[in-house]
mmCIF file of C-alpha atoms in Angstrom:
data_model
loop_
_atom_site.group_PDB
_atom_site.id
_atom_site.type_symbol
_atom_site.label_atom_id
_atom_site.label_comp_id
_atom_site.label_asym_id
_atom_site.label_seq_id
_atom_site.Cartn_x
_atom_site.Cartn_y
_atom_site.Cartn_z
ATOM 1 C CA VAL A 1 0.000 0.000 0.000
ATOM 2 C CA VAL A 2 1.518 3.313 -1.083
ATOM 3 C CA PRO A 3 -0.172 6.320 0.523
ATOM 4 C CA ALA A 4 -1.115 9.138 -1.824
ATOM 5 C CA SER A 5 -1.560 11.744 0.900
ATOM 6 C CA ALA A 6 -1.769 12.232 4.651
ATOM 7 C CA GLY A 7 -4.978 11.384 6.486
ATOM 8 C CA THR A 8 -6.998 8.474 7.866
ATOM 9 C CA VAL A 9 -8.751 5.887 5.702
ATOM 10 C CA THR A 10 -10.885 2.837 6.444
ATOM 11 C CA VAL A 11 -9.899 -0.462 4.826
ATOM 12 C CA PHE A 12 -12.723 -3.038 4.346
ATOM 13 C CA TYR A 13 -11.930 -6.695 3.726
ATOM 14 C CA TYR A 14 -14.168 -9.412 2.288
ATOM 15 C CA PHE A 15 -14.294 -13.192 2.042
ATOM 16 C CA GLY A 16 -16.507 -14.984 -0.481
ATOM 17 C CA GLY A 17 -18.162 -11.703 -1.408
ATOM 18 C CA SER A 18 -19.193 -10.941 2.173
ATOM 19 C CA LEU A 19 -17.804 -8.170 4.369
ATOM 20 C CA VAL A 20 -15.671 -9.669 7.128
ATOM 21 C CA GLY A 21 -14.337 -6.607 8.873
ATOM 22 C CA SER A 22 -12.492 -3.309 8.587
ATOM 23 C CA PHE A 23 -9.661 -1.314 10.118
ATOM 24 C CA GLU A 24 -8.318 2.214 9.925
ATOM 25 C CA VAL A 25 -4.928 3.306 8.622
ATOM 26 C CA THR A 26 -3.533 6.727 9.505
ATOM 27 C CA VAL A 27 -0.923 8.230 7.192
ATOM 28 C CA ASN A 28 1.125 10.972 8.832
ATOM 29 C CA PRO A 29 2.361 14.012 6.890
ATOM 30 C CA GLU A 30 5.803 13.743 5.316
ATOM 31 C CA ALA A 31 8.627 14.210 7.789
ATOM 32 C CA VAL A 32 10.432 17.539 7.329
ATOM 33 C CA PRO A 33 13.096 19.395 9.355
ATOM 34 C CA THR A 34 11.156 21.388 11.923
ATOM 35 C CA THR A 35 13.261 22.503 14.886
ATOM 36 C CA ILE A 36 16.898 23.382 15.559
ATOM 37 C CA THR A 37 17.966 21.912 18.889
ATOM 38 C CA ALA A 38 21.664 22.891 18.965
ATOM 39 C CA ILE A 39 24.395 24.729 17.078
ATOM 40 C CA ASP A 40 28.030 23.610 17.168
ATOM 41 C CA ILE A 41 30.137 26.748 17.492
ATOM 42 C CA PRO A 42 32.695 27.995 20.055
ATOM 43 C CA ASP A 43 31.589 30.223 22.902
ATOM 44 C CA ALA A 44 33.801 33.151 21.960
ATOM 45 C CA LEU A 45 36.268 34.601 19.458
ATOM 46 C CA GLN A 46 39.385 36.542 20.310
ATOM 47 C CA PHE A 47 39.175 40.070 18.925
ATOM 48 C CA GLY A 48 40.478 40.082 15.356
ATOM 49 C CA THR A 49 39.530 36.600 14.173
ATOM 50 C CA TYR A 50 36.498 34.937 12.561
ATOM 51 C CA ILE A 51 34.606 31.666 12.102
ATOM 52 C CA GLU A 52 32.420 30.183 9.379
ATOM 53 C CA VAL A 53 28.998 28.711 10.158
ATOM 54 C CA ASP A 54 26.756 26.695 7.827
ATOM 55 C CA ARG A 55 23.911 24.185 7.931
ATOM 56 C CA ASP A 56 26.226 21.334 8.925
ATOM 57 C CA ASP A 57 26.781 23.075 12.263
ATOM 58 C CA VAL A 58 23.160 22.755 13.439
ATOM 59 C CA THR A 59 21.319 19.770 14.914
ATOM 60 C CA VAL A 60 17.703 19.444 13.783
ATOM 61 C CA ILE A 61 14.693 17.217 14.411
ATOM 62 C CA ASP A 62 11.542 16.638 12.365
ATOM 63 C CA GLN A 63 7.961 17.232 13.541
ATOM 64 C CA TYR A 64 7.939 13.773 15.123
ATOM 65 C CA GLY A 65 10.985 14.491 17.298
ATOM 66 C CA ARG A 66 13.349 12.316 15.287
ATOM 67 C CA ALA A 67 16.879 13.355 14.293
ATOM 68 C CA ASP A 68 16.929 14.902 10.821
ATOM 69 C CA GLU A 69 19.400 16.768 8.621
ATOM 70 C CA LEU A 70 19.388 19.695 6.230
ATOM 71 C CA THR A 71 20.020 18.645 2.638
ATOM 72 C CA GLY A 72 18.933 19.811 -0.804
ATOM 73 C CA ASP A 73 17.066 23.131 -0.599
ATOM 74 C CA TRP A 74 17.039 23.085 3.210
ATOM 75 C CA SER A 75 19.505 25.494 4.791
ATOM 76 C CA ILE A 76 19.756 28.019 7.629
ATOM 77 C CA GLU A 77 19.128 31.727 8.101
ATOM 78 C CA ILE A 78 20.859 33.704 10.866
ATOM 79 C CA THR A 79 19.624 37.091 12.108
ATOM 80 C CA SER A 80 20.508 39.524 14.879
ATOM 81 C CA GLU A 81 18.873 42.556 16.436
ATOM 82 C CA GLY A 82 21.609 45.167 16.094
ATOM 83 C CA ALA A 83 24.847 43.223 16.557
ATOM 84 C CA GLU A 84 27.573 45.479 17.977
ATOM 85 C CA SER A 85 30.461 43.078 18.598
ATOM 86 C CA PHE A 86 30.477 41.098 15.330
ATOM 87 C CA GLU A 87 30.262 41.700 11.621
ATOM 88 C CA VAL A 88 28.198 38.961 9.986
ATOM 89 C CA PHE A 89 28.306 38.185 6.274
ATOM 90 C CA ASP A 90 26.049 35.787 4.374
ATOM 91 C CA ILE A 91 28.707 34.818 1.847
ATOM 92 C CA ASP A 92 26.620 32.168 0.119
ATOM 93 C CA TYR A 93 23.263 30.462 0.476
ATOM 94 C CA GLY A 94 23.208 29.608 4.199
ATOM 95 C CA ILE A 95 26.960 30.104 4.776
ATOM 96 C CA TYR A 96 27.883 32.830 7.266
ATOM 97 C CA ILE A 97 31.125 34.490 8.373
ATOM 98 C CA PHE A 98 31.243 35.892 11.932
ATOM 99 C CA GLY A 99 34.058 38.428 12.309
ATOM 100 C CA ALA A 100 35.122 39.604 15.773
ATOM 101 C CA TRP A 101 36.204 42.958 14.407
ATOM 102 C CA GLU A 102 33.923 45.331 16.308
ATOM 103 C CA ASP A 103 33.638 46.155 20.026
ATOM 104 C CA ILE A 104 34.501 43.765 22.850
ATOM 105 C CA GLY A 105 31.252 42.268 24.108
ATOM 106 C CA SER A 106 28.595 39.732 23.185
ATOM 107 C CA ASP A 107 25.756 39.540 20.670
ATOM 108 C CA VAL A 108 22.650 37.383 20.548
ATOM 109 C CA PHE A 109 21.751 35.716 17.249
ATOM 110 C CA ASN A 110 18.791 33.691 16.034
ATOM 111 C CA VAL A 111 19.232 30.751 13.665
ATOM 112 C CA TYR A 112 16.297 29.418 11.654
ATOM 113 C CA ILE A 113 15.686 26.548 9.268
ATOM 114 C CA SER A 114 15.256 27.829 5.733
ATOM 115 C CA ASP A 115 13.180 25.972 3.143
ATOM 116 C CA ASN A 116 14.351 27.041 -0.307
ATOM 117 C CA GLY A 117 14.920 30.559 1.006
ATOM 118 C CA SER A 118 11.734 30.732 3.106
ATOM 119 C CA ARG A 119 12.335 31.038 6.842
ATOM 120 C CA VAL A 120 10.608 28.532 9.135
ATOM 121 C CA ASP A 121 9.878 30.891 12.050
ATOM 122 C CA SER A 122 8.938 28.137 14.514
ATOM 123 C CA SER A 123 12.358 26.502 14.103
ATOM 124 C CA VAL A 124 14.280 29.319 15.826
ATOM 125 C CA LEU A 125 17.193 28.755 18.213
ATOM 126 C CA ALA A 126 18.904 31.680 19.987
ATOM 127 C CA PHE A 127 22.635 31.639 20.733
ATOM 128 C CA THR A 128 25.193 34.055 22.140
ATOM 129 C CA LEU A 129 28.677 34.710 20.767
ATOM 130 C CA GLU A 130 31.329 36.680 22.649
ATOM 131 C CA ASN A 131 34.108 38.912 21.327
ATOM 132 C CA VAL A 132 36.885 38.845 23.953
ATOM 133 C CA SER A 133 40.268 40.502 24.376
ATOM 134 C CA ALA A 134 43.551 38.629 24.800
ATOM 135 C CA THR A 135 43.612 39.549 28.500
ATOM 136 C CA ALA A 136 40.359 37.621 29.022
ATOM 137 C CA ILE A 137 42.036 34.380 27.911
ATOM 138 C CA VAL A 138 43.525 32.786 31.024
ATOM 139 C CA THR A 139 44.428 29.272 29.800
ATOM 140 C CA ILE A 140 45.373 27.574 26.520
ATOM 141 C CA GLU A 141 44.600 23.963 25.562
ATOM 142 C CA MET A 142 46.806 22.268 22.950
ATOM 143 C CA THR A 143 45.790 18.791 21.778
ATOM 144 C CA VAL A 144 46.379 16.477 18.810
ATOM 145 C CA ASP A 145 43.411 15.868 16.528
ATOM 146 C CA SER A 146 44.272 12.329 15.434
ATOM 147 C CA ASP A 147 46.824 9.845 16.792
ATOM 148 C CA GLY A 148 49.812 12.140 17.229
ATOM 149 C CA ILE A 149 51.983 10.008 14.929
ATOM 150 C CA LEU A 150 54.601 11.673 12.717
ATOM 151 C CA TYR A 151 56.853 9.804 10.279
ATOM 152 C CA SER A 152 60.550 10.572 10.785
ATOM 153 C CA GLY A 153 62.161 8.234 8.250
ATOM 154 C CA ASP A 154 63.695 9.165 4.910
ATOM 155 C CA ASP A 155 61.279 7.363 2.577
ATOM 156 C CA TRP A 156 58.513 9.973 2.708
ATOM 157 C CA GLU A 157 57.536 9.798 -0.938
ATOM 158 C CA SER A 158 57.589 6.070 -1.666
ATOM 159 C CA LEU A 159 53.970 5.115 -0.976
ATOM 160 C CA GLY A 160 52.427 8.469 -1.781
ATOM 161 C CA GLN A 161 51.458 9.472 1.758
ATOM 162 C CA ASN A 162 51.955 13.103 0.813
ATOM 163 C CA GLU A 163 49.562 12.737 -2.152
ATOM 164 C CA PHE A 164 46.601 11.474 -0.147
ATOM 165 C CA VAL A 165 44.872 14.273 1.741
ATOM 166 C CA GLU A 166 42.308 13.668 4.469
ATOM 167 C CA VAL A 167 40.322 16.849 5.134
ATOM 168 C CA TRP A 168 43.241 19.289 4.901
ATOM 169 C CA GLN A 169 46.289 17.456 6.128
ATOM 170 C CA SER A 170 48.397 14.768 4.522
ATOM 171 C CA ALA A 171 48.591 11.326 6.056
ATOM 172 C CA TYR A 172 51.635 11.929 8.251
ATOM 173 C CA ASP A 173 50.924 15.478 9.280
ATOM 174 C CA GLU A 174 49.109 16.053 12.542
ATOM 175 C CA ALA A 175 46.584 18.758 13.373
ATOM 176 C CA ILE A 176 47.364 20.481 16.644
ATOM 177 C CA LEU A 177 44.231 22.124 18.026
ATOM 178 C CA PHE A 178 44.611 25.342 19.995
ATOM 179 C CA VAL A 179 41.704 26.549 22.135
ATOM 180 C CA GLY A 180 41.663 29.421 24.603
ATOM 181 C CA LYS A 181 39.615 29.455 27.798
ATOM 182 C CA THR A 182 38.264 32.398 29.773
ATOM 183 C CA ALA A 183 38.034 32.448 33.560
ATOM 184 C CA GLU A 184 34.404 31.414 33.171
ATOM 185 C CA GLY A 185 35.402 28.392 31.055
ATOM 186 C CA ALA A 186 34.226 29.730 27.691
ATOM 187 C CA THR A 187 36.091 28.291 24.686
ATOM 188 C CA VAL A 188 37.792 30.925 22.523
ATOM 189 C CA VAL A 189 38.978 30.861 18.901
ATOM 190 C CA LEU A 190 42.480 32.362 18.895
ATOM 191 C CA VAL A 191 44.031 35.003 16.647
ATOM 192 C CA ASP A 192 47.020 34.417 14.377
ATOM 193 C CA GLU A 193 48.277 37.435 12.429
ATOM 194 C CA ASP A 194 51.944 36.596 11.912
ATOM 195 C CA GLU A 195 53.851 33.858 10.094
ATOM 196 C CA ASP A 196 55.306 31.809 12.959
ATOM 197 C CA GLY A 197 52.702 29.055 12.610
ATOM 198 C CA ILE A 198 51.152 29.444 16.074
ATOM 199 C CA PRO A 199 48.466 31.657 17.657
ATOM 200 C CA ASP A 200 49.744 35.110 18.607
ATOM 201 C CA ILE A 201 48.941 34.539 22.274
ATOM 202 C CA ILE A 202 51.692 31.852 22.340
ATOM 203 C CA ASP A 203 55.263 33.159 22.240
ATOM 204 C CA VAL A 204 57.055 30.006 21.112
ATOM 205 C CA ILE A 205 56.643 26.244 20.661
ATOM 206 C CA THR A 206 59.490 23.909 21.635
ATOM 207 C CA PHE A 207 60.025 20.166 21.182
ATOM 208 C CA SER A 208 61.919 17.827 23.490
ATOM 209 C CA VAL A 209 64.675 15.389 22.386
ATOM 210 C CA ILE A 210 64.876 16.714 18.829
ATOM 211 C CA ASP A 211 63.988 19.965 17.149
ATOM 212 C CA ILE A 212 63.087 19.054 13.584
ATOM 213 C CA VAL A 213 59.349 19.616 13.688
ATOM 214 C CA GLU A 214 57.759 22.525 11.854
ATOM 215 C CA LEU A 215 54.341 24.169 12.163
ATOM 216 C CA ASP A 216 52.041 25.487 9.478
ATOM 217 C CA PHE A 217 49.176 27.443 11.032
ATOM 218 C CA GLY A 218 45.963 27.942 9.085
ATOM 219 C CA TYR A 219 42.183 28.183 9.032
ATOM 220 C CA ASP A 220 39.873 25.182 8.814
ATOM 221 C CA ASN A 221 36.079 25.069 9.168
ATOM 222 C CA ASP A 222 36.065 22.289 11.759
ATOM 223 C CA TYR A 223 39.040 23.656 13.698
ATOM 224 C CA PRO A 224 38.987 27.425 13.269
ATOM 225 C CA PHE A 225 42.642 27.606 14.120
ATOM 226 C CA ALA A 226 44.819 24.512 14.082
ATOM 227 C CA ALA A 227 48.463 23.989 13.230
ATOM 228 C CA THR A 228 49.664 21.259 10.904
ATOM 229 C CA VAL A 229 52.800 19.846 12.496
ATOM 230 C CA TYR A 230 55.194 17.741 10.446
ATOM 231 C CA ASP A 231 58.736 16.411 10.491
ATOM 232 C CA SER A 232 60.503 18.723 8.057
ATOM 233 C CA ALA A 233 63.671 16.645 7.794
ATOM 234 C CA HIS A 234 62.134 13.178 7.230
ATOM 235 C CA SER A 235 65.545 11.712 7.977
ATOM 236 C CA SER A 236 66.069 11.663 11.722
ATOM 237 C CA ASP A 237 65.260 7.938 12.102
ATOM 238 C CA TYR A 238 64.077 8.768 15.606
ATOM 239 C CA ASP A 239 61.515 6.482 17.241
ATOM 240 C CA GLY A 240 59.740 7.507 20.381
ATOM 241 C CA THR A 241 57.738 10.164 22.152
ATOM 242 C CA ILE A 242 58.552 13.866 22.093
ATOM 243 C CA MET A 243 56.920 16.604 24.139
ATOM 244 C CA MET A 244 55.473 19.647 22.398
ATOM 245 C CA THR A 245 55.403 22.660 24.732
ATOM 246 C CA ALA A 246 53.771 26.083 24.347
ATOM 247 C CA TRP A 247 55.299 29.065 26.197
ATOM 248 C CA ARG A 248 53.935 32.488 27.133
ATOM 249 C CA ASN A 249 55.837 35.140 29.068
ATOM 250 C CA GLY A 250 58.501 32.579 29.932
ATOM 251 C CA GLU A 251 56.046 30.084 31.425
ATOM 252 C CA ILE A 252 54.661 26.775 30.144
ATOM 253 C CA ILE A 253 50.988 27.166 29.289
ATOM 254 C CA ALA A 254 50.252 23.923 27.424
ATOM 255 C CA THR A 255 51.851 20.609 26.480
ATOM 256 C CA THR A 256 51.011 17.618 24.302
ATOM 257 C CA GLU A 257 52.812 14.459 23.161
ATOM 258 C CA LEU A 258 53.768 13.396 19.648
ATOM 259 C CA THR A 259 55.114 10.012 18.548
ATOM 260 C CA LEU A 260 57.809 9.802 15.864
ATOM 261 C CA ILE A 261 58.211 6.593 13.866
ATOM 262 C CA SER A 262 61.022 5.812 11.442
ATOM 263 C CA GLU A 263 60.141 2.391 9.960
ATOM 264 C CA ASP A 264 59.261 2.956 6.304
ATOM 265 C CA PRO A 265 55.515 2.559 5.654
ATOM 266 C CA TYR A 266 54.302 -0.450 3.683
ATOM 267 C CA ALA A 267 50.847 -1.573 2.588
ATOM 268 C CA ALA A 268 49.426 -3.717 5.405
ATOM 269 C CA GLU A 269 45.631 -3.494 5.023
ATOM 270 C CA MET A 270 43.357 -3.312 1.982
ATOM 271 C CA TYR A 271 39.559 -3.412 1.832
ATOM 272 C CA TYR A 272 36.529 -2.094 0.003
ATOM 273 C CA ILE A 273 34.254 0.336 1.805
ATOM 274 C CA GLU A 274 31.035 -1.123 0.377
ATOM 275 C CA ASP A 275 29.699 -3.456 -2.271
ATOM 276 C CA GLY A 276 28.619 -2.144 -5.655
ATOM 277 C CA ASP A 277 25.298 -1.612 -7.406
ATOM 278 C CA LEU A 278 25.856 -0.603 -11.017
ATOM 279 C CA VAL A 279 24.129 -0.618 -14.401
ATOM 280 C CA ASN A 280 25.910 -2.829 -16.956
ATOM 281 C CA GLY A 281 27.637 -0.931 -19.687
ATOM 282 C CA GLU A 282 26.769 2.481 -18.297
ATOM 283 C CA GLU A 283 28.904 2.971 -15.229
ATOM 284 C CA ASP A 284 32.632 3.379 -14.809
ATOM 285 C CA TRP A 285 34.063 0.355 -12.999
ATOM 286 C CA GLU A 286 37.293 2.116 -12.134
ATOM 287 C CA ASP A 287 36.184 2.675 -8.535
ATOM 288 C CA TYR A 288 36.539 -1.066 -7.929
ATOM 289 C CA THR A 289 40.165 -1.096 -9.029
ATOM 290 C CA THR A 290 41.945 1.976 -7.735
ATOM 291 C CA GLY A 291 39.039 4.303 -6.982
ATOM 292 C CA SER A 292 37.742 5.850 -3.790
ATOM 293 C CA ASN A 293 35.883 2.674 -2.770
ATOM 294 C CA LEU A 294 39.178 0.842 -2.231
ATOM 295 C CA VAL A 295 41.086 1.699 0.969
ATOM 296 C CA ILE A 296 44.761 0.860 1.493
ATOM 297 C CA LYS A 297 46.461 1.509 4.831
ATOM 298 C CA ASP A 298 49.992 1.021 6.093
ATOM 299 C CA GLN A 299 51.175 -0.710 9.266
ATOM 300 C CA TYR A 300 50.496 2.455 11.251
ATOM 301 C CA GLY A 301 46.878 2.693 10.105
ATOM 302 C CA LYS A 302 47.529 5.658 7.818
ATOM 303 C CA ARG A 303 45.739 5.684 4.474
ATOM 304 C CA LEU A 304 47.994 5.433 1.406
ATOM 305 C CA ALA A 305 47.552 6.592 -2.170
ATOM 306 C CA ASN A 306 46.008 3.671 -4.100
ATOM 307 C CA ASP A 307 47.675 4.351 -7.437
ATOM 308 C CA ILE A 308 51.118 4.545 -5.814
ATOM 309 C CA VAL A 309 50.694 1.177 -4.083
ATOM 310 C CA ILE A 310 49.009 -0.643 -6.975
ATOM 311 C CA GLY A 311 50.804 1.005 -9.863
ATOM 312 C CA ASP A 312 49.561 1.688 -13.373
ATOM 313 C CA TYR A 313 46.265 0.028 -14.226
ATOM 314 C CA VAL A 314 44.461 -0.933 -17.413
ATOM 315 C CA GLY A 315 41.641 1.374 -18.513
ATOM 316 C CA ASP A 316 38.016 1.191 -17.436
ATOM 317 C CA VAL A 317 36.407 -2.253 -17.384
ATOM 318 C CA HIS A 318 33.029 -2.428 -19.153
ATOM 319 C CA PHE A 319 30.806 -5.416 -19.912
ATOM 320 C CA TYR A 320 28.101 -5.468 -22.572
ATOM 321 C CA THR A 321 27.550 -9.147 -23.427
ATOM 322 C CA ASP A 322 24.425 -10.795 -21.969
ATOM 323 C CA GLY A 323 23.947 -14.441 -21.082
ATOM 324 C CA VAL A 324 27.605 -15.393 -20.565
ATOM 325 C CA THR A 325 30.076 -15.855 -17.758
ATOM 326 C CA PHE A 326 33.175 -13.686 -18.109
ATOM 327 C CA THR A 327 36.364 -14.231 -16.119
ATOM 328 C CA ASN A 328 39.504 -12.211 -16.480
ATOM 329 C CA VAL A 329 42.698 -11.187 -14.709
ATOM 330 C CA GLU A 330 44.312 -7.776 -15.255
ATOM 331 C CA GLU A 331 47.983 -7.366 -14.399
ATOM 332 C CA TYR A 332 49.061 -4.214 -12.622
ATOM 333 C CA GLU A 333 52.530 -3.011 -11.773
ATOM 334 C CA ASN A 334 52.305 -4.313 -8.211
ATOM 335 C CA ALA A 335 48.998 -6.191 -8.129
ATOM 336 C CA TYR A 336 46.571 -8.485 -9.933
ATOM 337 C CA LEU A 337 42.880 -7.697 -10.359
ATOM 338 C CA THR A 338 40.631 -10.739 -10.843
ATOM 339 C CA PHE A 339 36.995 -10.237 -11.831
ATOM 340 C CA THR A 340 34.254 -12.753 -12.578
ATOM 341 C CA ILE A 341 30.975 -11.520 -14.074
ATOM 342 C CA THR A 342 27.921 -13.794 -14.540
ATOM 343 C CA TYR A 343 25.163 -12.482 -16.776
ATOM 344 C CA GLY A 344 21.526 -13.490 -16.980
ATOM 345 C CA GLU A 345 18.516 -11.825 -18.560
ATOM 346 C CA ASP A 346 17.798 -9.543 -15.640
ATOM 347 C CA ILE A 347 20.902 -9.280 -13.516
ATOM 348 C CA ALA A 348 24.673 -9.453 -13.533
ATOM 349 C CA GLU A 349 26.715 -10.510 -10.547
ATOM 350 C CA GLY A 350 30.412 -10.029 -10.203
ATOM 351 C CA ILE A 351 33.316 -10.283 -7.815
ATOM 352 C CA PHE A 352 36.385 -8.065 -8.001
ATOM 353 C CA THR A 353 39.443 -9.272 -6.098
ATOM 354 C CA ILE A 354 42.668 -7.289 -6.049
ATOM 355 C CA THR A 355 45.824 -8.880 -4.637
ATOM 356 C CA LEU A 356 49.292 -7.439 -4.286
ATOM 357 C CA LYS A 357 51.836 -9.457 -6.266
ATOM 358 C CA ASP A 358 53.828 -10.260 -3.170
ATOM 359 C CA GLY A 359 50.712 -11.959 -1.800
ATOM 360 C CA SER A 360 50.726 -9.912 1.388
ATOM 361 C CA ILE A 361 47.155 -8.570 1.237
ATOM 362 C CA SER A 362 44.052 -8.714 -0.936
ATOM 363 C CA ALA A 363 40.517 -7.301 -1.000
ATOM 364 C CA SER A 364 37.264 -8.379 -2.657
ATOM 365 C CA VAL A 365 34.044 -6.593 -3.487
ATOM 366 C CA ASN A 366 30.704 -7.946 -4.732
ATOM 367 C CA ILE A 367 28.933 -6.300 -7.646
ATOM 368 C CA ASP A 368 25.195 -6.589 -8.310
ATOM 369 C CA SER A 369 23.822 -4.753 -11.305
ATOM 370 C CA THR A 370 21.012 -4.660 -13.832
ATOM 371 C CA PRO A 371 21.330 -4.623 -17.632
ATOM 372 C CA VAL A 372 21.285 -1.434 -19.623
ATOM 373 C CA PRO A 373 17.644 -0.331 -20.035
ATOM 374 C CA ALA A 374 16.229 -0.987 -23.512
#
């Protein structure tokens, strides 16, 4: 039964031409984003910096109280009654920049769900954002975003770690997150206006044991100010823990640990993210050879560049013949790809298996697909 519209209907059922009974079916209106319950932003910004806010930063529920999300034409609208501490720019549909460039203080904003540009007034959530001075920041937190692992060997390029980028950092860089705190415990986005790779409120960063680590400070949506830390020499062959220390006015204000590893990375794990569902003859099968569906990681759990590990590969694999079983093996520089495709009138089933030539690891993926429409 496919409902045509919302409402309540009565269903009658018969046996042998005689009415046996009936029951009612209620069809609820289509679920739509209705209410914003939270917004994921810091409490405050240090004077002189900014953040970006968009629809991915809000948590929403539908009219039935279930978790929902804003996709398609659904977005957000943010308003304020005479903001004095922030400049706010709607730089694109539902994407806002908050600049702490006005007076020290706080402003109250309202965020609404927007349906194709039309504000849903009942969805409103109010939030407060502070613009604070450097003197209001009493503590600094410095933490690693991922696992704190940096590669210190001299074979940096061999497996293409530097070519694979997750979010905004390469596989063996580490994001160091800097967050300020006020006396009241409010989290503060910090200012960086120079080129030393660290927030201005920090005088210097030092490293224990060795001093070959560099910082590249920049803006990222998820971490408004984070430093990418990396081993600039790639040749120290040092294994072990080093301490990263932040100093201000001659005193230690924050510390965090990093782990340096020197053993050259090698491919240790290979798998497909999900099985396939394609249309025969229409889709590009490359994703099941060296595409984004195939994941290769090294012994440290870092993701490697597929084409570097596997090598050159034969062009796209397409199948057009119906009613036959097709088996083939493609030879790559460092791997073999085996694929078996069985065709019938209505469906094709296939298995792709890729194995490194040294036999160390392999991965398989199942393909289910339908023939090209007539």
